[in-house]
Coordinates of C-alpha atoms in Angstrom, one line a residue:
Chain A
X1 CA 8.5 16.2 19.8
X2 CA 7.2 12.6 20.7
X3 CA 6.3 10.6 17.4
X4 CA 2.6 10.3 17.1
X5 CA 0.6 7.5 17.5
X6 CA -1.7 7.1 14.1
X7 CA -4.2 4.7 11.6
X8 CA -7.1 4.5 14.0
X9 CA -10.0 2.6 13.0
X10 CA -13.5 4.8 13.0
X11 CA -16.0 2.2 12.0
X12 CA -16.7 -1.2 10.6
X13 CA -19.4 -2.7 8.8
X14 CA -20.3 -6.5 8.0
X15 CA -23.7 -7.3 5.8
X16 CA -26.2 -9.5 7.7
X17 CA -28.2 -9.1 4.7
X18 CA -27.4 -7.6 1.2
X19 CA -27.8 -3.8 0.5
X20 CA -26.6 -1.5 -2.2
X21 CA -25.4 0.9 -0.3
X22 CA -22.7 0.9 2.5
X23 CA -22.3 4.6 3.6
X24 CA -19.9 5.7 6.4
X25 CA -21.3 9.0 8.1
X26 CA -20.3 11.9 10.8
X27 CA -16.9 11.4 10.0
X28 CA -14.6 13.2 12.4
X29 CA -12.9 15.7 11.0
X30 CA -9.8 14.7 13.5
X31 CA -7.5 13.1 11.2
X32 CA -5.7 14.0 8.0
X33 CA -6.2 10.8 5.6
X34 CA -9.0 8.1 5.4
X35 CA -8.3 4.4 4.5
X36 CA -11.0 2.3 3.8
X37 CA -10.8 -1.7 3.6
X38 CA -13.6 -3.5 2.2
X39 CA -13.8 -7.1 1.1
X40 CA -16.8 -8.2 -0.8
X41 CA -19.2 -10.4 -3.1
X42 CA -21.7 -9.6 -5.2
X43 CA -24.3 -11.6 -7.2
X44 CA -25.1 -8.9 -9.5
X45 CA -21.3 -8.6 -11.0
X46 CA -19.8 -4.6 -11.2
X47 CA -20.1 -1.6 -10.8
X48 CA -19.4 0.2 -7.8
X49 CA -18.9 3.3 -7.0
X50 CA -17.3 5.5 -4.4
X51 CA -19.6 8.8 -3.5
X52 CA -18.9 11.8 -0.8
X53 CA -21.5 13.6 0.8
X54 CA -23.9 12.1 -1.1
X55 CA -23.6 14.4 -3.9
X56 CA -24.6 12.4 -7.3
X57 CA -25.1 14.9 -9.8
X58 CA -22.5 17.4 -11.7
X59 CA -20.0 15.1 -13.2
X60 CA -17.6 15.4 -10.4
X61 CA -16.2 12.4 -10.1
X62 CA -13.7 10.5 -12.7
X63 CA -10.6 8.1 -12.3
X64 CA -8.2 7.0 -14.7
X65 CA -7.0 3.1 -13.8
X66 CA -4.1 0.1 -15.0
X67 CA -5.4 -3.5 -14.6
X68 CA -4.0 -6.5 -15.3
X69 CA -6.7 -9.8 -16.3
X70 CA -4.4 -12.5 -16.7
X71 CA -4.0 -12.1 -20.5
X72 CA -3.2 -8.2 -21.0
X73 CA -1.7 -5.1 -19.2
X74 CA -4.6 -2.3 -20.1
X75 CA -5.7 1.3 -19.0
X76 CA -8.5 2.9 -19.2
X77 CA -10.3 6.2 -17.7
X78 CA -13.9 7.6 -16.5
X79 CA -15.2 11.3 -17.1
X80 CA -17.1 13.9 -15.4
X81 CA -19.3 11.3 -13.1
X82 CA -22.4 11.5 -11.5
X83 CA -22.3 8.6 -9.1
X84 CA -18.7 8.6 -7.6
X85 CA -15.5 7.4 -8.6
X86 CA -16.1 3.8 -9.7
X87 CA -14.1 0.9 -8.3
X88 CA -14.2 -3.0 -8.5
X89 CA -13.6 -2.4 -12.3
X90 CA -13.7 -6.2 -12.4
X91 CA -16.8 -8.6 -12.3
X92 CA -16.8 -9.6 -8.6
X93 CA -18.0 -12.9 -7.7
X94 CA -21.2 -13.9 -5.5
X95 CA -19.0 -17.1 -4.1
X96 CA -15.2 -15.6 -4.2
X97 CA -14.5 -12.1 -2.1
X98 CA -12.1 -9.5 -3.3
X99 CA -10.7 -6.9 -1.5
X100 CA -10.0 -3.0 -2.4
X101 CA -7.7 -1.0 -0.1
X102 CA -8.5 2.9 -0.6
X103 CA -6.7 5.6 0.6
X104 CA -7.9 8.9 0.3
X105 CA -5.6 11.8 0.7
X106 CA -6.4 15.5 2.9
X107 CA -9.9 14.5 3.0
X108 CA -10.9 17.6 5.3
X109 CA -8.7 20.3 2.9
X110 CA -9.1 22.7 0.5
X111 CA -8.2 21.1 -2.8
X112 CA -10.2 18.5 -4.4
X113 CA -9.9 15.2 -3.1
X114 CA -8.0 12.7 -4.5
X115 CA -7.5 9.1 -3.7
X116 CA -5.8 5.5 -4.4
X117 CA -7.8 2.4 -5.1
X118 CA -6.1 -1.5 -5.0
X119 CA -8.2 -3.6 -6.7
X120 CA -7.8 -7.7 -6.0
X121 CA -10.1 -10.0 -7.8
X122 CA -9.0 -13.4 -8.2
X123 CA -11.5 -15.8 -9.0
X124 CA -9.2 -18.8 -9.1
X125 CA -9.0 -19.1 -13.7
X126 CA -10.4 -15.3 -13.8
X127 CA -10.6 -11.8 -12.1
X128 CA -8.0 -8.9 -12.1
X129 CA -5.5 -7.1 -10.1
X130 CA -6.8 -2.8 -10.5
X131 CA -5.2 0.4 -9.5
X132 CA -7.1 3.4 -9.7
X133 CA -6.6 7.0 -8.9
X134 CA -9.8 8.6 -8.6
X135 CA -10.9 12.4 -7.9
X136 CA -14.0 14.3 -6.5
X137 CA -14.1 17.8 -8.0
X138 CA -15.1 19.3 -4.8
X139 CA -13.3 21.4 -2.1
X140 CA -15.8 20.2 0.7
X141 CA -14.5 18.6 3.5
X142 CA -15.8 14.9 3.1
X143 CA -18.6 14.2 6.2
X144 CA -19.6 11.1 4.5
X145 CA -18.9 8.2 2.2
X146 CA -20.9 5.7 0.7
X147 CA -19.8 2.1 -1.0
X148 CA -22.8 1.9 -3.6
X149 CA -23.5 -0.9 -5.8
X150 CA -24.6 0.8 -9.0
X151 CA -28.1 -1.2 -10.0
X152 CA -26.3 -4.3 -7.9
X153 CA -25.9 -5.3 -4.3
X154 CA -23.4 -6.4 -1.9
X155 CA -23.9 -9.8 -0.2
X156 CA -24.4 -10.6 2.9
X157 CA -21.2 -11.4 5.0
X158 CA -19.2 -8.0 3.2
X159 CA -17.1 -5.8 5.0
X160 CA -16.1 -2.1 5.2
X161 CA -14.0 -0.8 7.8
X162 CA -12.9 2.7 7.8
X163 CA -10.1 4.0 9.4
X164 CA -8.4 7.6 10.0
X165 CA -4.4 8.6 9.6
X166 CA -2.9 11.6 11.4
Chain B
X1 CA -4.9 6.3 21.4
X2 CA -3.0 2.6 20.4
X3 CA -3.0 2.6 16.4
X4 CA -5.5 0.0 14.9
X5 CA -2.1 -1.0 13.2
X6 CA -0.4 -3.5 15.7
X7 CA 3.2 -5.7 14.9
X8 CA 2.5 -9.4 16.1
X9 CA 6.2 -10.6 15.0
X10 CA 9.2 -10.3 13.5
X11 CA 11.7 -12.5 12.0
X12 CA 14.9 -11.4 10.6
X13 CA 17.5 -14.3 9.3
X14 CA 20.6 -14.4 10.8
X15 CA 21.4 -17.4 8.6
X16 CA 20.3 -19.1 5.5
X17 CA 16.6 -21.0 6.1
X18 CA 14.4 -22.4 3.5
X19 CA 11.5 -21.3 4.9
X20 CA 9.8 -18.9 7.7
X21 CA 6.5 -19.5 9.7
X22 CA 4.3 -17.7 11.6
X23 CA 2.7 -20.1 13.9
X24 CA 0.1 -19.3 16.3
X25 CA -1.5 -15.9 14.6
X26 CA -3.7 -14.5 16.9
X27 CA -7.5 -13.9 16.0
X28 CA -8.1 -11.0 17.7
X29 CA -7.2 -8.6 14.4
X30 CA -9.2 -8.0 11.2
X31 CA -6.9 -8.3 8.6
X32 CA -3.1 -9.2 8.5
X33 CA -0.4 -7.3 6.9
X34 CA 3.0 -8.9 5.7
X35 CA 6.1 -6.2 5.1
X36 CA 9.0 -8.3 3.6
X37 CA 12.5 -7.8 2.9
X38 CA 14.0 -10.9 1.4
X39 CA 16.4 -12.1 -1.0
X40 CA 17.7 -16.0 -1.4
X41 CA 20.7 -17.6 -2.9
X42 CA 18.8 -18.8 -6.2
X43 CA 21.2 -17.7 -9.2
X44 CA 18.4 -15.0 -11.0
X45 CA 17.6 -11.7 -10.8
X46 CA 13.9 -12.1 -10.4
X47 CA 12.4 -14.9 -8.4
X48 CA 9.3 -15.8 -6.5
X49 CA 8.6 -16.5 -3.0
X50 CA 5.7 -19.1 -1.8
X51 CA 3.4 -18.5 0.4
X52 CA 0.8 -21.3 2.2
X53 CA -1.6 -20.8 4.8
X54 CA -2.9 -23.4 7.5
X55 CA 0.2 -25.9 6.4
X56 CA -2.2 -26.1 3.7
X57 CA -0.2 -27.5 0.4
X58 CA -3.2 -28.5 -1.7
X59 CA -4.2 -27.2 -5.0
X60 CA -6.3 -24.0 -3.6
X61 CA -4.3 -21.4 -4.2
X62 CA -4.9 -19.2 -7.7
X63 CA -3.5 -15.5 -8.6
X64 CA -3.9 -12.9 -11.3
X65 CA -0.6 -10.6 -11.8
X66 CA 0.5 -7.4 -13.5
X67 CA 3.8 -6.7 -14.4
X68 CA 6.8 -4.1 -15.6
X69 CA 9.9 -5.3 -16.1
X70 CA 11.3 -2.5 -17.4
X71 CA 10.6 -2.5 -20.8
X72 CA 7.2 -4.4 -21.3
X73 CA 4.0 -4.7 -19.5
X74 CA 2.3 -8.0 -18.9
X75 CA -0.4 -9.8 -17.4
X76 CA -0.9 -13.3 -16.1
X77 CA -2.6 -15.9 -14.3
X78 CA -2.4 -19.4 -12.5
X79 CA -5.3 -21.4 -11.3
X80 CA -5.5 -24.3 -8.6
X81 CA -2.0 -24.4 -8.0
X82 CA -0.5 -25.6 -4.3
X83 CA 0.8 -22.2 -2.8
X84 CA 0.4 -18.6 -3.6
X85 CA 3.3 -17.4 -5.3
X86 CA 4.5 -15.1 -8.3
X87 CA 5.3 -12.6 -5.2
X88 CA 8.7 -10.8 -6.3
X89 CA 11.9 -12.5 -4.5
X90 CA 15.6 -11.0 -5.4
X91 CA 18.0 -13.6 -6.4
X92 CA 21.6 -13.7 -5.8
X93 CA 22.1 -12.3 -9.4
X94 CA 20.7 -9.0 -8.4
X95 CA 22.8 -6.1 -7.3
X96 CA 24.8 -7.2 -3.8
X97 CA 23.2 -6.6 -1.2
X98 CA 19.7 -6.1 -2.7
X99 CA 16.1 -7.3 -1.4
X100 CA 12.8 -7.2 -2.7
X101 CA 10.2 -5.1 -1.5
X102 CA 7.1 -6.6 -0.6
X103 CA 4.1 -5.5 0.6
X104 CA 1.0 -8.5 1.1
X105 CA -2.8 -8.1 2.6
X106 CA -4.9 -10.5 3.8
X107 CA -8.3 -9.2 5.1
X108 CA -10.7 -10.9 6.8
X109 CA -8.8 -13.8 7.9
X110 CA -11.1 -15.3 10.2
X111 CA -14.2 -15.1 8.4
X112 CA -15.7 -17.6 7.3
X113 CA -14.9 -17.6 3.4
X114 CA -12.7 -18.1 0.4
X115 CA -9.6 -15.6 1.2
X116 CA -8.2 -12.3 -1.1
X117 CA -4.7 -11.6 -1.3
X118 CA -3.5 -8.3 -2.3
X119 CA 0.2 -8.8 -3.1
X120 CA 2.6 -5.4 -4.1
X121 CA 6.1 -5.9 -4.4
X122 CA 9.3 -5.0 -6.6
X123 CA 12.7 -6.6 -7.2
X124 CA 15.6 -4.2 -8.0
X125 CA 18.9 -3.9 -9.7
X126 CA 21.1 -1.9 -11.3
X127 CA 20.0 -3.2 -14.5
X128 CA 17.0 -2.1 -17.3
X129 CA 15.2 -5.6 -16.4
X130 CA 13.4 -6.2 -13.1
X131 CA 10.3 -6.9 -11.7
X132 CA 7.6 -4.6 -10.4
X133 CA 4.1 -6.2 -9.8
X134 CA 1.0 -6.1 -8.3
X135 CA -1.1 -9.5 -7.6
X136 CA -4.7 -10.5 -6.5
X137 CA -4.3 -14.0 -4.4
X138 CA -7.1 -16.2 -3.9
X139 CA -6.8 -19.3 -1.4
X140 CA -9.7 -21.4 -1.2
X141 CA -10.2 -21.8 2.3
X142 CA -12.7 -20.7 4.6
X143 CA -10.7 -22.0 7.8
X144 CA -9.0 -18.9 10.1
X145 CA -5.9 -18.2 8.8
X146 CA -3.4 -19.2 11.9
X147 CA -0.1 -19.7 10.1
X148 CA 1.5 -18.6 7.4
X149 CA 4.6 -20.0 5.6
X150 CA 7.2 -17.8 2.9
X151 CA 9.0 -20.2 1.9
X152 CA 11.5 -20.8 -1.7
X153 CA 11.1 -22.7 -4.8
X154 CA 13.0 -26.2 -4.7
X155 CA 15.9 -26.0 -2.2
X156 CA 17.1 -22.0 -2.2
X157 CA 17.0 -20.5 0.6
X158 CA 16.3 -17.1 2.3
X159 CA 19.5 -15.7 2.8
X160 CA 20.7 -13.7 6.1
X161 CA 19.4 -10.3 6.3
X162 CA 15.9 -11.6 4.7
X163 CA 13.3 -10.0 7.0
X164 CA 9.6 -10.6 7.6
X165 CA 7.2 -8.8 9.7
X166 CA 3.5 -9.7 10.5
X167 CA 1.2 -7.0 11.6
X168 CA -2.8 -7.1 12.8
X169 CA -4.9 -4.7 12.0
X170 CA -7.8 -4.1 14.6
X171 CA -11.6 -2.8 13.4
X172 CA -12.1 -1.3 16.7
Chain C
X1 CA 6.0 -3.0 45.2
X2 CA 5.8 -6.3 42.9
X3 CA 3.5 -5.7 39.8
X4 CA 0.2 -6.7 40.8
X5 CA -0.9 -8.3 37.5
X6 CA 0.0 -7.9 33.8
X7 CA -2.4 -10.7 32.4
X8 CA -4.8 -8.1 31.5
X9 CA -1.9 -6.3 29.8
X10 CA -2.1 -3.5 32.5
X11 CA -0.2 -2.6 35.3
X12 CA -0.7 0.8 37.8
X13 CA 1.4 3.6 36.6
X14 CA 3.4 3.9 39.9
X15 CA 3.1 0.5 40.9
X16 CA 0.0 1.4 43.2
X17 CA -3.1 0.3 43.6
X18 CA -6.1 2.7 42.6
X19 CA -4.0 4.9 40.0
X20 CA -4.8 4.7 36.5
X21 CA -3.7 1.6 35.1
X22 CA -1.0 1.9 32.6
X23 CA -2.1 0.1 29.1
X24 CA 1.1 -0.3 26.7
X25 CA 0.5 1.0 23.7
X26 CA 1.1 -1.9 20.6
X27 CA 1.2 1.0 17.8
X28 CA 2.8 -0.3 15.1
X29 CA 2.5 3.4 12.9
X30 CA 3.9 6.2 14.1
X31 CA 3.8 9.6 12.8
X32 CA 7.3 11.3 13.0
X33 CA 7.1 14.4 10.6
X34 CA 4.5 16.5 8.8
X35 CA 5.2 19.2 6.7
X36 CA 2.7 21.5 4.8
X37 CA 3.8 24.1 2.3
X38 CA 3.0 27.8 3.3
X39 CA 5.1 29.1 0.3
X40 CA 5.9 27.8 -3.2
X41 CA 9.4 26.1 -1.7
X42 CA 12.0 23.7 -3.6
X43 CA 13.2 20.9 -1.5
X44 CA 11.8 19.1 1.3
X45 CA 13.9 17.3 3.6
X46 CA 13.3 15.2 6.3
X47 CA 16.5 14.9 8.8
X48 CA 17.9 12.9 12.1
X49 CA 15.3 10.5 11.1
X50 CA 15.2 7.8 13.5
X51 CA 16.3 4.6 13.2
X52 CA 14.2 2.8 15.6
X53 CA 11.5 1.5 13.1
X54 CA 11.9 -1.2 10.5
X55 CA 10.1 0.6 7.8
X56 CA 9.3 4.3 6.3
X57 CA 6.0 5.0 4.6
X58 CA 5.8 8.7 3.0
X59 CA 2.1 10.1 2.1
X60 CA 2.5 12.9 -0.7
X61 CA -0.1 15.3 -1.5
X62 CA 1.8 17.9 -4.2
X63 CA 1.9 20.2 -6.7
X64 CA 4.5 21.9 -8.9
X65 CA 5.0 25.3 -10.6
X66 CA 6.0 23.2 -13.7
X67 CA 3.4 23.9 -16.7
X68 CA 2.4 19.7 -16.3
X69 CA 3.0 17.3 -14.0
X70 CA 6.4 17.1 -12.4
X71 CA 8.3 14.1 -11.3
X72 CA 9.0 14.6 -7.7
X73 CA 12.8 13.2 -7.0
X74 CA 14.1 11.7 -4.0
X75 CA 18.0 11.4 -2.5
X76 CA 18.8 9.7 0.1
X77 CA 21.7 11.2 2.7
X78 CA 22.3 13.8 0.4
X79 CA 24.0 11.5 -2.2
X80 CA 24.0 13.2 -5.3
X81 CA 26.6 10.2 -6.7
X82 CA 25.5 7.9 -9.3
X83 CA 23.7 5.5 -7.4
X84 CA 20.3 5.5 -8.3
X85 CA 18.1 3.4 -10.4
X86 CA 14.5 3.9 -11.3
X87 CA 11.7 1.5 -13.1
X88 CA 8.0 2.2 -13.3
X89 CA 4.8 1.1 -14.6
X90 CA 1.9 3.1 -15.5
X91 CA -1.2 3.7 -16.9
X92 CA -1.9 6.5 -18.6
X93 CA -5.9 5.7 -19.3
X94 CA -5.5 4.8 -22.5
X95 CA -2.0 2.7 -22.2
X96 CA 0.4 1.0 -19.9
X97 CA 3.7 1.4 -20.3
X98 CA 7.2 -0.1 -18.2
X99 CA 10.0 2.0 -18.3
X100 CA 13.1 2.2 -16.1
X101 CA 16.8 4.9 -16.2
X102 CA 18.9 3.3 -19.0
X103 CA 22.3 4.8 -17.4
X104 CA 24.3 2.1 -16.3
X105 CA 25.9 2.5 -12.5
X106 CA 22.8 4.6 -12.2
X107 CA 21.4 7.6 -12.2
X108 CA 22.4 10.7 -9.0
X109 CA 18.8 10.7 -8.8
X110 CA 15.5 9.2 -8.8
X111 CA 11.9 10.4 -9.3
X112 CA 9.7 8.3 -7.0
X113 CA 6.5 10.0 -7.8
X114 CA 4.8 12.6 -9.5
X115 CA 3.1 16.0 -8.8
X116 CA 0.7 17.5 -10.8
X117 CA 1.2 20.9 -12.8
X118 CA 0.0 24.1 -13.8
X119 CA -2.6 21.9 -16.5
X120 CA -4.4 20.1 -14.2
X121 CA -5.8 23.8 -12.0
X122 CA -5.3 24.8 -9.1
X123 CA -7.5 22.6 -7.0
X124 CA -5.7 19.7 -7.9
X125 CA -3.1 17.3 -6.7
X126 CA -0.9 14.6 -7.4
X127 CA -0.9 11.6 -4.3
X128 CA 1.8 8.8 -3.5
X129 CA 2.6 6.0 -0.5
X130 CA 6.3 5.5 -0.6
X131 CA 7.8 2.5 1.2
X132 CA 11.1 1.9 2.2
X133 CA 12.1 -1.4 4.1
X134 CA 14.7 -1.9 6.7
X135 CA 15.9 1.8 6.2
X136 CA 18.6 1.6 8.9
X137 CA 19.8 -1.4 7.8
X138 CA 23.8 -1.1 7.2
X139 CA 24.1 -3.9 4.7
X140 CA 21.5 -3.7 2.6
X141 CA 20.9 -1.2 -0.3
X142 CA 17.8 0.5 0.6
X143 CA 14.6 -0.1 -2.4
X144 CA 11.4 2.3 -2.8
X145 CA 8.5 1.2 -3.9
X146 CA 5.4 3.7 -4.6
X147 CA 1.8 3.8 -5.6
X148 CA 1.0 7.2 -7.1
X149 CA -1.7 8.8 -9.3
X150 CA -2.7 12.1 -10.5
X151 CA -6.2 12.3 -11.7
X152 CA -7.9 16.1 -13.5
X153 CA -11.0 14.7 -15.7
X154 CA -8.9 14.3 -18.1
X155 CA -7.6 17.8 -18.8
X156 CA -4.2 16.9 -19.7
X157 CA -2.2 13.4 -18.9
X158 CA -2.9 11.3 -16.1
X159 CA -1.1 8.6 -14.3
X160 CA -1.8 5.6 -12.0
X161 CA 1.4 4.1 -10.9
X162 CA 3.8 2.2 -9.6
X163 CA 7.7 2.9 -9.6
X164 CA 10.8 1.3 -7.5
X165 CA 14.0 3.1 -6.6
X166 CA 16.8 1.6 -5.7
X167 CA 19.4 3.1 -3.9
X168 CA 22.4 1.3 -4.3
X169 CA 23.9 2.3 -0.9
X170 CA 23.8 0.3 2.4
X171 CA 24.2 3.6 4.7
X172 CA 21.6 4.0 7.1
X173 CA 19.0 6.3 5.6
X174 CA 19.1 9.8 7.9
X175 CA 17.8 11.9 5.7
X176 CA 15.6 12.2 2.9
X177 CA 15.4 15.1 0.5
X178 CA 12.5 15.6 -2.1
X179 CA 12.3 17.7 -4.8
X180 CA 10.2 19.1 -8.2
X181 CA 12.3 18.2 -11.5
X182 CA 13.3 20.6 -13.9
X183 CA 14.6 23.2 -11.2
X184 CA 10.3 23.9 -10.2
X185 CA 8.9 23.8 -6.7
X186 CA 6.1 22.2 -4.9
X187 CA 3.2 24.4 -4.9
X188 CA 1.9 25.7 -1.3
X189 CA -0.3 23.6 0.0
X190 CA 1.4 20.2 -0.8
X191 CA 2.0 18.4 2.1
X192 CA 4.9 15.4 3.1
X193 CA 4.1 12.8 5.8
X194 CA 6.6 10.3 7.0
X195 CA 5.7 7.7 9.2
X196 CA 7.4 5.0 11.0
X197 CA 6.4 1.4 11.1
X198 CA 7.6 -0.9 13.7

């Protein structure tokens, strides 16, 4: 059998104005793996989080993560969740964009869903590199995904592209 | 239907060369990819590649690391310095034959603002010490990024076998 | 009949007018094997892999029988010789630690990610992206880097991760054979992509 083309991109999203909330919906249930790009600022510092299906309530998200901020090599983890899976552990920057790269694995299967997080916030004398491996406690297929800036925005000019792996 | 993932070039050494460049990047992609394979003739096990944009050589370029290497984890940072670099490069002390692995992502590279740099990579031996590292890159430069240089610390070189690919990624 | 025009990248399929136009395909990532568990099974292996790419990427989703998580080990070629060597860093979420195989010349094989196990419930995974550069190369050793994490709400360890392997052969990689450590399997339903990147 022929090798398979694969790593399609669904949809893409870039701020004309800021908004908390970046959500990604209908996805297709064609593809096996989801990979989502999105390079941001924010003037209101952290806190984001990672949500599916919009389900906020029940403590089912948590992620255990290793960062590096230009002094020490430290790990840390978050329990039982109600937002989503939190990500941009660092401060971001309302000038200075960083970038996380998140794969998430069998999004339309049975298990829970687990996924990958790289983290890159450089803010030229501060910021952090972050790797996270986050988990939704839920055997729904994901249909939807939302970026949300916990009690903070993301600027105007941020991008989200999501993509889909067979 | 085409993968969003596309290869724009591909250069592997057949000799020695301080330096590659791509030249001419398209701006038709979203975000650039860099998969490396590279190794030079410094005398160390773990050394660094550079990496500039634009011909750009001025102090705008800043990174935050974390490392294992093999026995200890560490963090650290440079600020304002005049290339991107503390990006794992095998030397010609490492195991024959032996490259690093490196993996680099630049999103956005035409928008119009300061530029991320997410920078994984690994330098092995057959040894208890080596380098395995993740690194956010900042350059501070809102131009298009339309060339990119890898190039080596003072006068090593990239030896033969070194190879570099560059690949787009498409939004749509 | 000459080619008509290729400046829009597309060209007729038979070289006439009016039939679909042909549009080249740029694909750098190409699928070449998945494999899903239907049964609790020991190795994995993935054979006659091409060597018309210029990189490997393997997507893991696993589990093992083993009580906790389980390294998952890799050989390449079916060399069980003494040619492997292994260093990591990880987090645990409340430490990071480096590591790496202290056995000089190498170990006869490598764990180049990690499953979870029988503590972390059924419902739960472990995930990893393996890369391996120039693959087919013939002089160069082949080196494995991962990303890999297992994450259960803290019911028992966790791990975010990164690990190299070096295989400290210059063969062409062919094959690829994973397995559970500690003589366990990977639980039904854990599922091994590899993909080829131009």
């Amino acid at each position: 059998m022929p090798d398979v083309s694969t790593e399609t991109a669904i949809a893409t999203t870039t701020l004309g104005s800021a908004t908390s909330t970046i959500t990604f919906n209908s996805i297709p249930s064609t593809y096996v793996d989801l990979r989502i790009v999105v390079t941001g600022t924010s003037t209101s510092a952290s806190s984001f989080q990672l949500r599916f299906n919009g389900v906020s309530t029940g403590g089912l998200y948590s992620s255990t993560y290793m960062y590096g901020n230009g002094s020490s090599a430290l790990s840390s983890q978050r329990t039982s969740r109600n937002g989503g899976i939190d990500f941009f552990e660092g401060t971001l920057s309302a000038t200075i964009p960083a970038v996380s790269i998140i794969d998430i694995f069998s999004y339309g299967g049975s298990k829970y869903k687990t996924c990958l997080i790289n983290g890159s916030l450089d803010q030229n004398s501060s910021g952090q590199t972050e790797q996270i491996v986050g988990l939704w406690s839920s055997t729904s297929a994901i249909t939807t995904i939302a970026l949300i800036g916990n009690g903070t925005t993301w600027d105007t000019g941020t991008t989200a592209t999501l993509y889909g792996l067979l | 239907m085409p993968s969003s993932r596309q290869l724009i070039a591909s250069n592997v050494l057949g000799s020695s060369t301080a330096s590659v460049t791509f030249s001419s990047i398209p701006s038709t992609y979203k975000d650039l990819i860099l998969r490396l394979s590279v190794r030079n003739d410094r005398a160390v096990t773990d050394g660094t590649l550079r990496l500039t944009i634009n011909g750009l050589s001025t102090s705008i370029y800043s990174w935050t690391y974390l490392q294992g290497n093999g026995s200890a984890a560490s963090s650290a940072r440079s600020s304002a310095t005049t290339s991107l670099s503390d990006i794992p490069l095998e030397g010609s002390s490492a195991t024959s034959n032996t490259f690093s692995s490196v993996e680099i992502y630049i999103p956005s590279y035409t928008a119009s603002q300061n530029k991320p740099v997410s920078t994984f990579g690994a330098n092995e031996t057959d040894a208890t010490a080596i380098e395995i590292k993740t690194n956010a890159g900042l350059i501070t430069s809102t131009a298009t990024v339309s060339s990119i240089t890898l190039s080596n610390t003072s006068t090593f070189q990239f030896v033969a076998g070194s190879s570099f690919y560059l690949y787009g990624i498409k939004s749509s | 009949m000459a080619i008509k025009s290729i400046k829009n990248k597309t060209r007729s399929g038979s070289l006439l007018m009016g039939n679909a136009a042909y549009i080249p395909d740029y694909s750098a990532t190409w699928l070449i094997q998945r494999t899903t568990l239907t049964t609790n099974t020991t190795t994995i292996t993935f054979s006659s892999i091409p060597s018309t790419y210029s990189s490997l990427q393997l997507r893991i989703l696993s589990g093992s029988t083993r009580a906790a998580s389980a390294n998952i080990n890799i050989q390449v070629n079916s060399d069980t010789t003494s040619v492997y060597r292994l260093h990591e860093l990880y987090g645990s979420g409340t430490t990071v630690t480096a590591a790496g195989s202290a056995s000089a010349g190498g170990v006869t094989t490598a764990s180049i990610a990690r499953s979870t196990g029988g503590d972390s419930g059924s419902n739960i995974f472990g995930v990893s992206i393996i890369d391996i550069h120039d693959y087919a190369s013939s002089t160069k050793t082949k080196v494995m880097r991962s990303f890999f994490g297992i994450n259960n709400n803290a019911l028992s360890t966790e791990y975010v991760g990164l690990r190299s392997v070096l295989y400290n052969g210059t063969s062409p990689i062919t094959s690829l054979t994973l397995s559970s450590a500690s003589s366990t399997n990977f639980l039904s339903g854990s599922t091994f992509a590899l993909y080829g990147m131009l």
